[in-house]
């Protein structure tokens, strides 16, 4: 038995043993978008930090991206797919209404031993998923889990709406979490999650569900795509990211000096900069890769973590924080000692 930073006692820790990401080859630059809607490379770069995004072709699906990211993470973890016990996929652009995208990924990986499901918490889906897997590993029910964030947002993007189409991209990221009894590896130290349904309309896609079933024609066809109230989301995002990180630091009795890297959901470089300024986190401790991918919703944190780790900017023993915010509204964070 050993205590974690947050004071809970469990014989098992959930550690990250592998990570991977996969994005479609095709890209769409700001210059490409300026040919489609009334915008410019400069406006997009200054207001969001985005330079391009990766976009799926018609035949590339969410399960395909998720499977490729998962294969890389499993290889890195040296864990055979047939030994995976749980697969959670954070996504709001699933393969189809049902079965879950996770069912398709399980099949593609031949991960027969796993129980699997999707988690619809929008941009917070991956962070929520890590927290859920953490609980099952810590309480001894499972030895490992594959947690994936995967999105094909381009398929629900209104390519005539300049306020939203510049923001989003497609991709997938994955981590393998495994049970550890090594006292020197704390792994997931603490997770917090929160939601506020009052703001559901700030960021939504109204079609395909029971309110507007596919059979019933929509009065406004743009409702089959994502709709955002950018300013409202912006303000909430800064506020909730600051709250989530401060809550984690306080709960774990840590200061920003103890944190090696903040891996934030990449929704807008200005949102991340504004939040991290309020948190007094120096720039070198805040990972940014939005220029390359845009906002990939649930895929964003695991893609950023994979990039960050592959660039050698974090090492074993470092304390890092994953933080995400998105539709719902939902937000959450994981404190992790690598
Ligand atoms: O992961 C969570 C999901 N993320 C989000 O929902 C995004 C959160 N919000 C944002 O990132 C920002 O609010 C945006 C990038 C969407 C917009 O940036 P902003 O600084 O909040 O701009 P704004 O909405 O206040 O618009 C400023 C101006 C407006 O023109 P007027 O009214 O001042 O004449 C817009 O019509 O910029 C105009 N505008 C554009 N101009 C060129 C809006 N979109 C564009 C565009 N190109 N793509």
mmCIF file with all atom_site columns, C-alpha atoms and ligand atoms in Angstrom, residues 38-39 43 47-48 123 162-163 166-167 203 228 230-231 233-234 265 267-268 270-271 295 325, ligand 1:
data_model
loop_
_atom_site.group_PDB
_atom_site.id
_atom_site.type_symbol
_atom_site.label_atom_id
_atom_site.label_alt_id
_atom_site.label_comp_id
_atom_site.label_asym_id
_atom_site.label_entity_id
_atom_site.label_seq_id
_atom_site.pdbx_PDB_ins_code
_atom_site.Cartn_x
_atom_site.Cartn_y
_atom_site.Cartn_z
_atom_site.occupancy
_atom_site.B_iso_or_equiv
_atom_site.pdbx_formal_charge
_atom_site.auth_seq_id
_atom_site.auth_comp_id
_atom_site.auth_asym_id
_atom_site.auth_atom_id
_atom_site.pdbx_PDB_model_num
ATOM   1  C CA  . UNK A 1 38  ? -14.646 35.213 -46.318 1.00 0.00 ? 38  UNK A CA  1
ATOM   2  C CA  . UNK A 1 39  ? -11.577 34.849 -44.088 1.00 0.00 ? 39  UNK A CA  1
ATOM   3  C CA  . UNK A 1 43  ? -7.257  36.493 -39.162 1.00 0.00 ? 43  UNK A CA  1
ATOM   4  C CA  . UNK A 1 47  ? -7.395  34.897 -33.481 1.00 0.00 ? 47  UNK A CA  1
ATOM   5  C CA  . UNK A 1 48  ? -6.758  31.170 -32.986 1.00 0.00 ? 48  UNK A CA  1
ATOM   6  C CA  . UNK A 1 123 ? -13.658 17.896 -25.931 1.00 0.00 ? 123 UNK A CA  1
ATOM   7  C CA  . UNK A 1 162 ? -16.577 31.090 -41.291 1.00 0.00 ? 162 UNK A CA  1
ATOM   8  C CA  . UNK A 1 163 ? -17.026 31.371 -37.530 1.00 0.00 ? 163 UNK A CA  1
ATOM   9  C CA  . UNK A 1 166 ? -11.783 27.523 -39.447 1.00 0.00 ? 166 UNK A CA  1
ATOM   10 C CA  . UNK A 1 167 ? -11.508 25.905 -36.029 1.00 0.00 ? 167 UNK A CA  1
ATOM   11 C CA  . UNK A 1 203 ? -21.763 24.450 -28.728 1.00 0.00 ? 203 UNK A CA  1
ATOM   12 C CA  . UNK A 1 228 ? -21.009 27.518 -31.854 1.00 0.00 ? 228 UNK A CA  1
ATOM   13 C CA  . UNK A 1 230 ? -17.702 31.488 -30.068 1.00 0.00 ? 230 UNK A CA  1
ATOM   14 C CA  . UNK A 1 231 ? -17.477 34.387 -27.616 1.00 0.00 ? 231 UNK A CA  1
ATOM   15 C CA  . UNK A 1 233 ? -17.484 29.449 -25.247 1.00 0.00 ? 233 UNK A CA  1
ATOM   16 C CA  . UNK A 1 234 ? -14.273 31.477 -25.188 1.00 0.00 ? 234 UNK A CA  1
ATOM   17 C CA  . UNK A 1 265 ? -7.110  20.837 -24.981 1.00 0.00 ? 265 UNK A CA  1
ATOM   18 C CA  . UNK A 1 267 ? -9.176  24.881 -28.731 1.00 0.00 ? 267 UNK A CA  1
ATOM   19 C CA  . UNK A 1 268 ? -7.641  28.276 -29.414 1.00 0.00 ? 268 UNK A CA  1
ATOM   20 C CA  . UNK A 1 270 ? -5.471  32.680 -27.205 1.00 0.00 ? 270 UNK A CA  1
ATOM   21 C CA  . UNK A 1 271 ? -7.704  30.793 -24.747 1.00 0.00 ? 271 UNK A CA  1
ATOM   22 C CA  . UNK A 1 295 ? -9.223  21.837 -32.565 1.00 0.00 ? 295 UNK A CA  1
ATOM   23 C CA  . UNK A 1 325 ? -13.066 21.969 -21.773 1.00 0.00 ? 325 UNK A CA  1
HETATM 24 O O1  . LIG B 2 .   ? -13.238 23.343 -27.843 1.00 0.00 ? 1   LIG B O1  1
HETATM 25 C C1  . LIG B 2 .   ? -14.269 24.234 -27.585 1.00 0.00 ? 1   LIG B C1  1
HETATM 26 C C2  . LIG B 2 .   ? -14.775 24.682 -28.908 1.00 0.00 ? 1   LIG B C2  1
HETATM 27 N N1  . LIG B 2 .   ? -14.186 25.919 -29.271 1.00 0.00 ? 1   LIG B N1  1
HETATM 28 C C3  . LIG B 2 .   ? -14.914 26.973 -29.529 1.00 0.00 ? 1   LIG B C3  1
HETATM 29 O O2  . LIG B 2 .   ? -16.116 26.912 -29.447 1.00 0.00 ? 1   LIG B O2  1
HETATM 30 C C4  . LIG B 2 .   ? -14.224 28.229 -29.908 1.00 0.00 ? 1   LIG B C4  1
HETATM 31 C C5  . LIG B 2 .   ? -14.196 29.252 -28.832 1.00 0.00 ? 1   LIG B C5  1
HETATM 32 N N2  . LIG B 2 .   ? -14.187 30.579 -29.396 1.00 0.00 ? 1   LIG B N2  1
HETATM 33 C C6  . LIG B 2 .   ? -13.156 31.045 -30.137 1.00 0.00 ? 1   LIG B C6  1
HETATM 34 O O3  . LIG B 2 .   ? -12.158 30.378 -30.356 1.00 0.00 ? 1   LIG B O3  1
HETATM 35 C C7  . LIG B 2 .   ? -13.281 32.458 -30.678 1.00 0.00 ? 1   LIG B C7  1
HETATM 36 O O4  . LIG B 2 .   ? -14.399 33.084 -30.082 1.00 0.00 ? 1   LIG B O4  1
HETATM 37 C C8  . LIG B 2 .   ? -13.419 32.490 -32.238 1.00 0.00 ? 1   LIG B C8  1
HETATM 38 C C9  . LIG B 2 .   ? -12.093 32.102 -32.875 1.00 0.00 ? 1   LIG B C9  1
HETATM 39 C C10 . LIG B 2 .   ? -14.520 31.552 -32.701 1.00 0.00 ? 1   LIG B C10 1
HETATM 40 C C11 . LIG B 2 .   ? -13.758 33.908 -32.677 1.00 0.00 ? 1   LIG B C11 1
HETATM 41 O O5  . LIG B 2 .   ? -12.756 34.801 -32.238 1.00 0.00 ? 1   LIG B O5  1
HETATM 42 P P1  . LIG B 2 .   ? -13.180 36.150 -31.512 1.00 0.00 ? 1   LIG B P1  1
HETATM 43 O O6  . LIG B 2 .   ? -11.956 36.897 -31.221 1.00 0.00 ? 1   LIG B O6  1
HETATM 44 O O7  . LIG B 2 .   ? -14.046 35.759 -30.340 1.00 0.00 ? 1   LIG B O7  1
HETATM 45 O O8  . LIG B 2 .   ? -13.988 36.910 -32.632 1.00 0.00 ? 1   LIG B O8  1
HETATM 46 P P2  . LIG B 2 .   ? -15.512 37.398 -32.606 1.00 0.00 ? 1   LIG B P2  1
HETATM 47 O O9  . LIG B 2 .   ? -16.449 36.231 -32.638 1.00 0.00 ? 1   LIG B O9  1
HETATM 48 O O10 . LIG B 2 .   ? -15.653 38.399 -31.517 1.00 0.00 ? 1   LIG B O10 1
HETATM 49 O O11 . LIG B 2 .   ? -15.597 38.137 -34.005 1.00 0.00 ? 1   LIG B O11 1
HETATM 50 C C12 . LIG B 2 .   ? -14.830 39.307 -34.331 1.00 0.00 ? 1   LIG B C12 1
HETATM 51 C C13 . LIG B 2 .   ? -15.101 39.690 -35.779 1.00 0.00 ? 1   LIG B C13 1
HETATM 52 C C14 . LIG B 2 .   ? -16.581 39.725 -36.156 1.00 0.00 ? 1   LIG B C14 1
HETATM 53 O O12 . LIG B 2 .   ? -16.773 40.793 -37.051 1.00 0.00 ? 1   LIG B O12 1
HETATM 54 P P3  . LIG B 2 .   ? -17.375 42.189 -36.531 1.00 0.00 ? 1   LIG B P3  1
HETATM 55 O O13 . LIG B 2 .   ? -18.736 41.843 -35.982 1.00 0.00 ? 1   LIG B O13 1
HETATM 56 O O14 . LIG B 2 .   ? -16.429 42.679 -35.492 1.00 0.00 ? 1   LIG B O14 1
HETATM 57 O O15 . LIG B 2 .   ? -17.408 43.011 -37.780 1.00 0.00 ? 1   LIG B O15 1
HETATM 58 C C15 . LIG B 2 .   ? -16.785 38.417 -36.887 1.00 0.00 ? 1   LIG B C15 1
HETATM 59 O O16 . LIG B 2 .   ? -17.843 38.465 -37.814 1.00 0.00 ? 1   LIG B O16 1
HETATM 60 O O17 . LIG B 2 .   ? -14.491 38.720 -36.655 1.00 0.00 ? 1   LIG B O17 1
HETATM 61 C C16 . LIG B 2 .   ? -15.464 38.254 -37.595 1.00 0.00 ? 1   LIG B C16 1
HETATM 62 N N3  . LIG B 2 .   ? -15.141 36.880 -37.945 1.00 0.00 ? 1   LIG B N3  1
HETATM 63 C C17 . LIG B 2 .   ? -14.250 36.555 -38.893 1.00 0.00 ? 1   LIG B C17 1
HETATM 64 N N4  . LIG B 2 .   ? -13.514 37.308 -39.730 1.00 0.00 ? 1   LIG B N4  1
HETATM 65 C C18 . LIG B 2 .   ? -12.683 36.658 -40.573 1.00 0.00 ? 1   LIG B C18 1
HETATM 66 C C19 . LIG B 2 .   ? -15.623 35.738 -37.365 1.00 0.00 ? 1   LIG B C19 1
HETATM 67 N N5  . LIG B 2 .   ? -15.052 34.671 -37.954 1.00 0.00 ? 1   LIG B N5  1
HETATM 68 C C20 . LIG B 2 .   ? -14.201 35.158 -38.899 1.00 0.00 ? 1   LIG B C20 1
HETATM 69 C C21 . LIG B 2 .   ? -13.332 34.545 -39.809 1.00 0.00 ? 1   LIG B C21 1
HETATM 70 N N6  . LIG B 2 .   ? -12.585 35.335 -40.629 1.00 0.00 ? 1   LIG B N6  1
HETATM 71 N N7  . LIG B 2 .   ? -13.196 33.202 -39.886 1.00 0.00 ? 1   LIG B N7  1
#
